Every structure is written in C-alpha cells, then in structure tokens.
Amino acid sequence: PLTSPSNQFTQRCRLDYDGQATCDCPVGYKGRRCESCDINYSGNPLLPGDYCKLSACNPIGSLAQTYDEFGQCRCKDYFVGKTCDQCQERTFYVEDEFKKDCIPCFCMGITDQCTSTSWYRDKITAAFVTSTNNIELVNYET
C-alpha cells in the first residue's frame, strides 16, 4: 500500500475497471491494495516497516484475533493477560462440551476466593427401595 519496498506485500496488481489499482493479497492481508490485516492477523501495513502477522491472542479468551490500537489483545469478560489466556482473580476456568470460559467464583456465599482446577464435578444419584444404606444429608454451618 506504500511506495517503500518494505510495505509492498504483493507483485500481483492490475488496473481495475474503475481505473484503480487492485491487488491479489497474500495470506493475512485484505483490501484493494492489501492495506489492512485479515481476520486472525494483526499489524498495520500502512505504517512504514509494519506488516500483518499471525495474532497471538488466545481464541478462547479474546474478543477478536486482532490487536487493538495499542497492540494489545481485547479480552472477553473475566479473561486477563497479554494474550487473554488467564482467568482474572475471583474467577475460575471451566470447560465442558458446550463452553470454555472463565466464570465468577460461586461458593454459596462462603467466599469469593477460588482457583481453576483439573478436578471435575459429577452428579451422583441414588435410588432407595427399602433402606437408605446410612446415607444422610447434613448441613454444616460455620
């Protein structure tokens, strides 16, 4: 898009029907003259010496695979870190077949301090015919 050799990203341009130059952009570039970065790429081809590079933003934790105007990944709610790859304080990471996300701690009002874990939660059901086999529900209050 610029006259400097470091900002000319393709040699395949043609004069289009409207008299304007139109280029075949390489992977990572888009626009009539390859003047912007495609999805999952970041950079600014309009700045001398800059180019489009594959984004390092975490696809699970970032809003887009491109950097903002300050060169930072834009994180989804509850994600932090340079590449949006960590859960913020008082949240934890959850992954199941439907969703991968950081969510706020919920400890039944006891605390808001928690961390992510590789442990899992399961639902156990018990059907009793005549006896409870000494299984009890108890309420532990602190």
PDB file of C-alpha atoms in Angstrom:
ATOM      1  CA  PRO A   1       0.000   0.000   0.000  1.00  0.00           C
ATOM      2  CA  LEU A   2       3.037   2.327   0.307  1.00  0.00           C
ATOM      3  CA  THR A   3       5.868   3.134  -2.087  1.00  0.00           C
ATOM      4  CA  SER A   4       8.525   1.787   0.298  1.00  0.00           C
ATOM      5  CA  PRO A   5       9.674  -1.754  -0.671  1.00  0.00           C
ATOM      6  CA  SER A   6       9.160  -2.916   2.935  1.00  0.00           C
ATOM      7  CA  ASN A   7       5.455  -2.072   2.610  1.00  0.00           C
ATOM      8  CA  GLN A   8       4.801  -3.654  -0.766  1.00  0.00           C
ATOM      9  CA  PHE A   9       3.347  -7.057   0.024  1.00  0.00           C
ATOM     10  CA  THR A  10       2.429  -8.319  -3.438  1.00  0.00           C
ATOM     11  CA  GLN A  11       3.639  -8.030  -7.007  1.00  0.00           C
ATOM     12  CA  ARG A  12       0.250  -9.030  -8.427  1.00  0.00           C
ATOM     13  CA  CYS A  13      -1.723  -5.843  -9.030  1.00  0.00           C
ATOM     14  CA  ARG A  14      -3.824  -4.805 -12.001  1.00  0.00           C
ATOM     15  CA  LEU A  15      -5.737  -1.768 -13.174  1.00  0.00           C
ATOM     16  CA  ASP A  16      -9.384  -2.478 -12.381  1.00  0.00           C
ATOM     17  CA  TYR A  17     -12.484  -1.453 -14.346  1.00  0.00           C
ATOM     18  CA  ASP A  18     -12.704   1.837 -12.395  1.00  0.00           C
ATOM     19  CA  GLY A  19      -9.098   2.790 -13.163  1.00  0.00           C
ATOM     20  CA  GLN A  20      -7.849   1.985  -9.652  1.00  0.00           C
ATOM     21  CA  ALA A  21      -5.128  -0.493  -8.752  1.00  0.00           C
ATOM     22  CA  THR A  22      -6.464  -3.765  -7.326  1.00  0.00           C
ATOM     23  CA  CYS A  23      -4.082  -6.351  -5.899  1.00  0.00           C
ATOM     24  CA  ASP A  24      -4.160 -10.077  -5.164  1.00  0.00           C
ATOM     25  CA  CYS A  25      -3.208 -10.060  -1.491  1.00  0.00           C
ATOM     26  CA  PRO A  26      -1.100 -12.738   0.194  1.00  0.00           C
ATOM     27  CA  VAL A  27      -2.448 -14.683   3.172  1.00  0.00           C
ATOM     28  CA  GLY A  28      -3.060 -12.381   6.135  1.00  0.00           C
ATOM     29  CA  TYR A  29      -3.814  -9.256   4.098  1.00  0.00           C
ATOM     30  CA  LYS A  30      -7.017  -7.770   2.729  1.00  0.00           C
ATOM     31  CA  GLY A  31      -8.227  -4.666   0.989  1.00  0.00           C
ATOM     32  CA  ARG A  32      -7.952  -3.377  -2.531  1.00  0.00           C
ATOM     33  CA  ARG A  33      -4.227  -2.729  -2.135  1.00  0.00           C
ATOM     34  CA  CYS A  34      -3.542  -5.108   0.792  1.00  0.00           C
ATOM     35  CA  GLU A  35      -3.777  -2.146   3.151  1.00  0.00           C
ATOM     36  CA  SER A  36      -5.215  -3.970   6.167  1.00  0.00           C
ATOM     37  CA  CYS A  37      -4.833  -7.238   8.037  1.00  0.00           C
ATOM     38  CA  ASP A  38      -7.252 -10.117   7.650  1.00  0.00           C
ATOM     39  CA  ILE A  39      -9.001 -11.952  10.494  1.00  0.00           C
ATOM     40  CA  ASN A  40      -6.528 -13.666  12.878  1.00  0.00           C
ATOM     41  CA  TYR A  41      -3.748 -11.294  11.781  1.00  0.00           C
ATOM     42  CA  SER A  42      -2.583  -8.030  13.313  1.00  0.00           C
ATOM     43  CA  GLY A  43      -0.392  -5.146  12.292  1.00  0.00           C
ATOM     44  CA  ASN A  44      -0.733  -2.028  10.180  1.00  0.00           C
ATOM     45  CA  PRO A  45       0.555  -2.295   6.602  1.00  0.00           C
ATOM     46  CA  LEU A  46       0.053   1.477   6.244  1.00  0.00           C
ATOM     47  CA  LEU A  47       2.860   2.162   8.725  1.00  0.00           C
ATOM     48  CA  PRO A  48       6.372   2.066   7.237  1.00  0.00           C
ATOM     49  CA  GLY A  49       8.066  -1.215   8.174  1.00  0.00           C
ATOM     50  CA  ASP A  50       4.943  -2.788   9.697  1.00  0.00           C
ATOM     51  CA  TYR A  51       3.206  -5.851   8.265  1.00  0.00           C
ATOM     52  CA  CYS A  52       0.467  -8.373   9.056  1.00  0.00           C
ATOM     53  CA  LYS A  53       1.483 -11.133  11.448  1.00  0.00           C
ATOM     54  CA  LEU A  54      -0.476 -14.048  12.828  1.00  0.00           C
ATOM     55  CA  SER A  55      -2.130 -12.933  16.053  1.00  0.00           C
ATOM     56  CA  ALA A  56      -1.064 -14.455  19.354  1.00  0.00           C
ATOM     57  CA  CYS A  57      -4.407 -13.637  21.021  1.00  0.00           C
ATOM     58  CA  ASN A  58      -5.964 -16.665  22.694  1.00  0.00           C
ATOM     59  CA  PRO A  59      -9.079 -17.507  20.643  1.00  0.00           C
ATOM     60  CA  ILE A  60     -10.971 -18.679  23.752  1.00  0.00           C
ATOM     61  CA  GLY A  61     -10.273 -15.587  25.863  1.00  0.00           C
ATOM     62  CA  SER A  62     -10.117 -12.776  23.313  1.00  0.00           C
ATOM     63  CA  LEU A  63     -12.900 -10.876  21.584  1.00  0.00           C
ATOM     64  CA  ALA A  64     -11.056 -10.963  18.263  1.00  0.00           C
ATOM     65  CA  GLN A  65      -7.860 -12.420  16.893  1.00  0.00           C
ATOM     66  CA  THR A  66      -6.508  -8.943  16.228  1.00  0.00           C
ATOM     67  CA  TYR A  67      -4.786  -6.429  18.461  1.00  0.00           C
ATOM     68  CA  ASP A  68      -6.307  -3.086  19.415  1.00  0.00           C
ATOM     69  CA  GLU A  69      -4.690   0.248  18.529  1.00  0.00           C
ATOM     70  CA  PHE A  70      -2.274  -0.178  21.464  1.00  0.00           C
ATOM     71  CA  GLY A  71      -1.026  -3.588  20.320  1.00  0.00           C
ATOM     72  CA  GLN A  72      -2.992  -5.484  22.981  1.00  0.00           C
ATOM     73  CA  CYS A  73      -5.456  -8.343  22.712  1.00  0.00           C
ATOM     74  CA  ARG A  74      -9.003  -7.364  23.658  1.00  0.00           C
ATOM     75  CA  CYS A  75     -10.080  -9.836  26.343  1.00  0.00           C
ATOM     76  CA  LYS A  76     -13.536 -11.214  26.971  1.00  0.00           C
ATOM     77  CA  ASP A  77     -15.094 -10.687  30.391  1.00  0.00           C
ATOM     78  CA  TYR A  78     -13.110 -12.372  33.191  1.00  0.00           C
ATOM     79  CA  PHE A  79     -10.032 -13.094  30.992  1.00  0.00           C
ATOM     80  CA  VAL A  80      -6.723 -11.277  31.531  1.00  0.00           C
ATOM     81  CA  GLY A  81      -3.115 -11.451  30.368  1.00  0.00           C
ATOM     82  CA  LYS A  82      -1.241 -10.159  27.347  1.00  0.00           C
ATOM     83  CA  THR A  83      -2.868 -12.804  25.153  1.00  0.00           C
ATOM     84  CA  CYS A  84      -6.111 -13.202  27.200  1.00  0.00           C
ATOM     85  CA  ASP A  85      -5.059 -16.673  28.323  1.00  0.00           C
ATOM     86  CA  GLN A  86      -5.694 -16.414  32.094  1.00  0.00           C
ATOM     87  CA  CYS A  87      -8.724 -16.043  34.340  1.00  0.00           C
ATOM     88  CA  GLN A  88      -8.824 -12.892  36.464  1.00  0.00           C
ATOM     89  CA  GLU A  89      -8.876 -13.061  40.265  1.00  0.00           C
ATOM     90  CA  ARG A  90     -12.064 -14.405  41.838  1.00  0.00           C
ATOM     91  CA  THR A  91     -12.894 -16.411  38.707  1.00  0.00           C
ATOM     92  CA  PHE A  92     -12.024 -19.882  37.500  1.00  0.00           C
ATOM     93  CA  TYR A  93     -11.758 -21.698  34.193  1.00  0.00           C
ATOM     94  CA  VAL A  94     -14.489 -24.091  33.166  1.00  0.00           C
ATOM     95  CA  GLU A  95     -14.544 -26.297  30.103  1.00  0.00           C
ATOM     96  CA  ASP A  96     -17.299 -28.614  29.015  1.00  0.00           C
ATOM     97  CA  GLU A  97     -18.731 -29.858  25.747  1.00  0.00           C
ATOM     98  CA  PHE A  98     -20.616 -26.590  25.193  1.00  0.00           C
ATOM     99  CA  LYS A  99     -18.381 -23.864  26.542  1.00  0.00           C
ATOM    100  CA  LYS A 100     -14.860 -22.825  27.502  1.00  0.00           C
ATOM    101  CA  ASP A 101     -14.888 -19.800  29.750  1.00  0.00           C
ATOM    102  CA  CYS A 102     -13.778 -18.048  32.932  1.00  0.00           C
ATOM    103  CA  ILE A 103     -16.671 -17.603  35.337  1.00  0.00           C
ATOM    104  CA  PRO A 104     -17.006 -15.870  38.719  1.00  0.00           C
ATOM    105  CA  CYS A 105     -16.498 -17.935  41.860  1.00  0.00           C
ATOM    106  CA  PHE A 106     -19.666 -19.188  43.459  1.00  0.00           C
ATOM    107  CA  CYS A 107     -19.089 -20.744  46.836  1.00  0.00           C
ATOM    108  CA  MET A 108     -22.584 -20.468  48.264  1.00  0.00           C
ATOM    109  CA  GLY A 109     -21.771 -17.089  49.813  1.00  0.00           C
ATOM    110  CA  ILE A 110     -18.925 -18.505  51.896  1.00  0.00           C
ATOM    111  CA  THR A 111     -16.050 -16.975  49.918  1.00  0.00           C
ATOM    112  CA  ASP A 112     -15.251 -15.366  46.601  1.00  0.00           C
ATOM    113  CA  GLN A 113     -11.720 -16.793  46.520  1.00  0.00           C
ATOM    114  CA  CYS A 114     -11.218 -19.709  44.147  1.00  0.00           C
ATOM    115  CA  THR A 115      -8.839 -21.060  41.543  1.00  0.00           C
ATOM    116  CA  SER A 116      -9.101 -23.234  38.482  1.00  0.00           C
ATOM    117  CA  THR A 117      -8.558 -26.962  38.856  1.00  0.00           C
ATOM    118  CA  SER A 118      -8.379 -30.081  36.753  1.00  0.00           C
ATOM    119  CA  TRP A 119     -10.872 -31.738  39.093  1.00  0.00           C
ATOM    120  CA  TYR A 120     -14.363 -32.256  37.837  1.00  0.00           C
ATOM    121  CA  ARG A 121     -17.857 -32.205  39.212  1.00  0.00           C
ATOM    122  CA  ASP A 122     -20.251 -35.089  38.845  1.00  0.00           C
ATOM    123  CA  LYS A 123     -23.857 -35.776  39.659  1.00  0.00           C
ATOM    124  CA  ILE A 124     -24.490 -38.919  41.660  1.00  0.00           C
ATOM    125  CA  THR A 125     -27.971 -40.318  42.034  1.00  0.00           C
ATOM    126  CA  ALA A 126     -29.111 -42.927  44.486  1.00  0.00           C
ATOM    127  CA  ALA A 127     -32.370 -44.835  44.331  1.00  0.00           C
ATOM    128  CA  PHE A 128     -33.557 -46.434  47.559  1.00  0.00           C
ATOM    129  CA  VAL A 129     -36.074 -49.242  47.613  1.00  0.00           C
ATOM    130  CA  THR A 130     -36.348 -50.024  51.329  1.00  0.00           C
ATOM    131  CA  SER A 131     -33.228 -48.663  53.042  1.00  0.00           C
ATOM    132  CA  THR A 132     -31.066 -45.528  52.773  1.00  0.00           C
ATOM    133  CA  ASN A 133     -27.893 -47.539  53.428  1.00  0.00           C
ATOM    134  CA  ASN A 134     -26.897 -44.963  56.073  1.00  0.00           C
ATOM    135  CA  ILE A 135     -26.646 -42.116  53.539  1.00  0.00           C
ATOM    136  CA  GLU A 136     -27.543 -38.795  55.178  1.00  0.00           C
ATOM    137  CA  LEU A 137     -27.900 -35.198  54.048  1.00  0.00           C
ATOM    138  CA  VAL A 138     -26.274 -32.874  56.565  1.00  0.00           C
ATOM    139  CA  ASN A 139     -25.937 -29.125  56.880  1.00  0.00           C
ATOM    140  CA  TYR A 140     -22.522 -27.989  58.094  1.00  0.00           C
ATOM    141  CA  GLU A 141     -22.678 -24.397  59.243  1.00  0.00           C
ATOM    142  CA  THR A 142     -19.565 -22.415  60.067  1.00  0.00           C
TER     143      THR A 142
END
